[in-house]
Amino acid sequence: MSLKIATWNINSIRLRENLICKLMSEYAPDIICLQECKSTVEKIPTERFRALGYSSWVARGQKSYNGVAILSKLRIKDAGDLNFAGLDQARHVACKLENGVTIHNFYVPAGGDIPDRDRNSKFDQKLTYLTDMKDWFKRNTPQKCILVGDLNIAPQEDDVWSHNSLLNVVSHTPIEVRHLKDTQASGNWCDITRKHISTGKLYSWWSYRARDWNASDRGRRLDHVWATPDIAIKSHSSFVLREARGWDNPSDHAPVFANFEL
DNA sequence: ATGGTAGGTCTCCTA
């Protein structure tokens, strides 16, 4: 069976209901993982999603901040969530499909502005969150798993518009990259996006603050699709839907897609 | 070197 999955930091699921429906109608992923829903679970508008075939869904939410959801055309069997760094925030939800594949959807803390864990508690929480992820996947060896989400780190030089300019900017600092790599290694995760698009600049986020995000193109690849080796060998293509950043009233993130033939 | 925009909500926090 083929499996097409998309991950998208939506920056308010209620404000962007139309854009999600557009993605569903025009690109028809089997599974859409959303982050920054900024909504309690009860207020998520699921009716139109259901009408478009996404009748199985799970979410974790809170008022104003964070929030994650998995909207699926395939029946979801089981769901759960993990709470890392003692934050008690809606930053993770997981589900198991009937074909035995598990999907993890993460929204890693952004980490504030100052890249120093002693001076900035949000940066400390981000690194602790990644360490807790690493420890959890070390203790619970993932198999037949796909991990997606806004991990808020652009690890490679080609994942940012300027490696040198961003070395001291939260999202691309060496200590964050090291933490992300350690997390990746702990679960034996394969970076699916870079498996298929191995060289060249690739971004999934462009700041709202740019005068012209498309012309200046100062992007970062903050959104990721990973898979365990048993699933990774069955992946065959990936893409970032850059055009979605230019849709009306857009999120500052573009959806990232991966295709599998399981 | 600085400030730029966006969303949610309860007047400022977070990204």
CSV table of N, CA and C (backbone and C1' of nucleotides) in Angstrom, one decimal, chain A residues 12 15-16 63-64 107 122 208-209 249, chain B residues 4-10 13-15:
chain,number,residue,atom,x,y,z
A,12,SER,N,-2.3,28.1,14.1
A,12,SER,CA,-3.8,28.3,14.3
A,12,SER,C,-4.6,27.4,13.3
A,15,LEU,N,-8.0,29.4,12.3
A,15,LEU,CA,-7.8,30.4,11.3
A,15,LEU,C,-7.5,29.9,9.9
A,16,ARG,N,-6.9,28.7,9.9
A,16,ARG,CA,-6.5,28.2,8.6
A,16,ARG,C,-7.2,26.9,8.2
A,63,LYS,N,-5.2,26.0,25.4
A,63,LYS,CA,-5.6,27.4,25.0
A,63,LYS,C,-4.4,28.2,24.5
A,64,SER,N,-4.5,28.8,23.4
A,64,SER,CA,-3.5,29.8,22.9
A,64,SER,C,-2.2,29.3,22.4
A,107,TYR,N,6.0,18.9,18.3
A,107,TYR,CA,6.3,20.3,18.2
A,107,TYR,C,7.3,20.6,19.3
A,122,LYS,N,14.0,29.2,28.3
A,122,LYS,CA,13.3,28.6,27.2
A,122,LYS,C,14.3,27.8,26.4
A,208,TYR,N,7.6,35.7,8.9
A,208,TYR,CA,6.6,36.7,8.5
A,208,TYR,C,7.2,38.1,8.3
A,209,ARG,N,8.3,38.3,9.0
A,209,ARG,CA,8.9,39.7,9.1
A,209,ARG,C,9.6,40.2,7.8
A,249,ASN,N,-3.3,34.5,3.4
A,249,ASN,CA,-3.3,34.3,4.8
A,249,ASN,C,-2.5,33.1,5.3
B,4,DG,P,9.5,48.0,13.6
B,4,DG,O5',8.9,47.1,12.4
B,4,DG,C5',9.3,47.3,11.1
B,4,DG,C4',9.5,46.0,10.4
B,4,DG,C3',8.3,45.0,10.6
B,4,DG,O3',7.3,45.2,9.6
B,4,DG,C1',10.5,43.9,10.9
B,5,DT,P,5.8,45.2,10.1
B,5,DT,O5',5.5,43.6,10.1
B,5,DT,C5',5.9,42.8,8.9
B,5,DT,C4',5.3,41.4,9.1
B,5,DT,C3',3.8,41.4,9.4
B,5,DT,O3',3.2,40.3,8.7
B,5,DT,C1',4.8,40.4,11.2
B,6,DA,P,1.7,40.2,8.4
B,6,DA,O5',1.1,39.2,9.4
B,6,DA,C5',1.6,37.8,9.4
B,6,DA,C4',1.3,37.1,10.6
B,6,DA,C3',-0.2,37.2,11.1
B,6,DA,O3',-0.8,36.0,10.9
B,6,DA,C1',1.4,37.3,12.9
B,7,DG,P,-2.4,35.8,11.1
B,7,DG,O5',-2.4,35.2,12.6
B,7,DG,C5',-1.9,33.9,12.8
B,7,DG,C4',-2.1,33.5,14.3
B,7,DG,C3',-3.6,33.8,14.7
B,7,DG,O3',-4.1,32.7,15.3
B,7,DG,C1',-2.0,34.8,16.2
B,8,DG,P,-5.6,32.6,15.8
B,8,DG,O5',-5.4,32.9,17.4
B,8,DG,C5',-4.7,31.9,18.1
B,8,DG,C4',-4.6,32.3,19.6
B,8,DG,C3',-6.0,32.7,20.2
B,8,DG,O3',-6.1,32.1,21.5
B,8,DG,C1',-4.4,34.5,20.5
B,9,DT,P,-7.4,32.1,22.3
B,9,DT,O5',-7.3,33.3,23.3
B,9,DT,C5',-6.2,33.3,24.3
B,9,DT,C4',-6.0,34.6,24.9
B,9,DT,C3',-7.3,35.3,25.5
B,9,DT,O3',-7.0,36.0,26.7
B,9,DT,C1',-6.3,36.8,24.1
B,10,DC,P,-7.0,35.3,28.2
B,10,DC,O5',-6.5,36.5,29.1
B,10,DC,C5',-5.3,37.1,28.8
B,10,DC,C4',-5.4,38.6,28.6
B,10,DC,C3',-6.1,39.3,29.8
B,10,DC,O3',-5.4,40.5,30.1
B,10,DC,C1',-7.3,39.8,27.9
B,13,DC,P,4.5,39.9,29.0
B,13,DC,O5',4.5,38.4,28.4
B,13,DC,C5',3.6,37.5,28.9
B,13,DC,C4',3.3,36.5,27.7
B,13,DC,C3',4.6,35.9,27.1
B,13,DC,O3',4.8,34.5,27.5
B,13,DC,C1',3.1,36.5,25.4
B,14,DT,P,6.2,33.8,27.2
B,14,DT,O5',6.0,33.3,25.7
B,14,DT,C5',4.9,32.4,25.4
B,14,DT,C4',4.9,32.2,23.9
B,14,DT,C3',6.3,31.9,23.3
B,14,DT,O3',6.3,30.5,22.8
B,14,DT,C1',5.1,33.5,22.0
B,15,DA,P,7.7,30.0,22.2
B,15,DA,O5',7.6,30.3,20.7
B,15,DA,C5',6.5,29.8,19.9
B,15,DA,C4',6.5,30.5,18.5
B,15,DA,C3',7.8,30.3,17.8
B,15,DA,O3',7.6,29.6,16.6
B,15,DA,C1',7.0,32.6,17.6
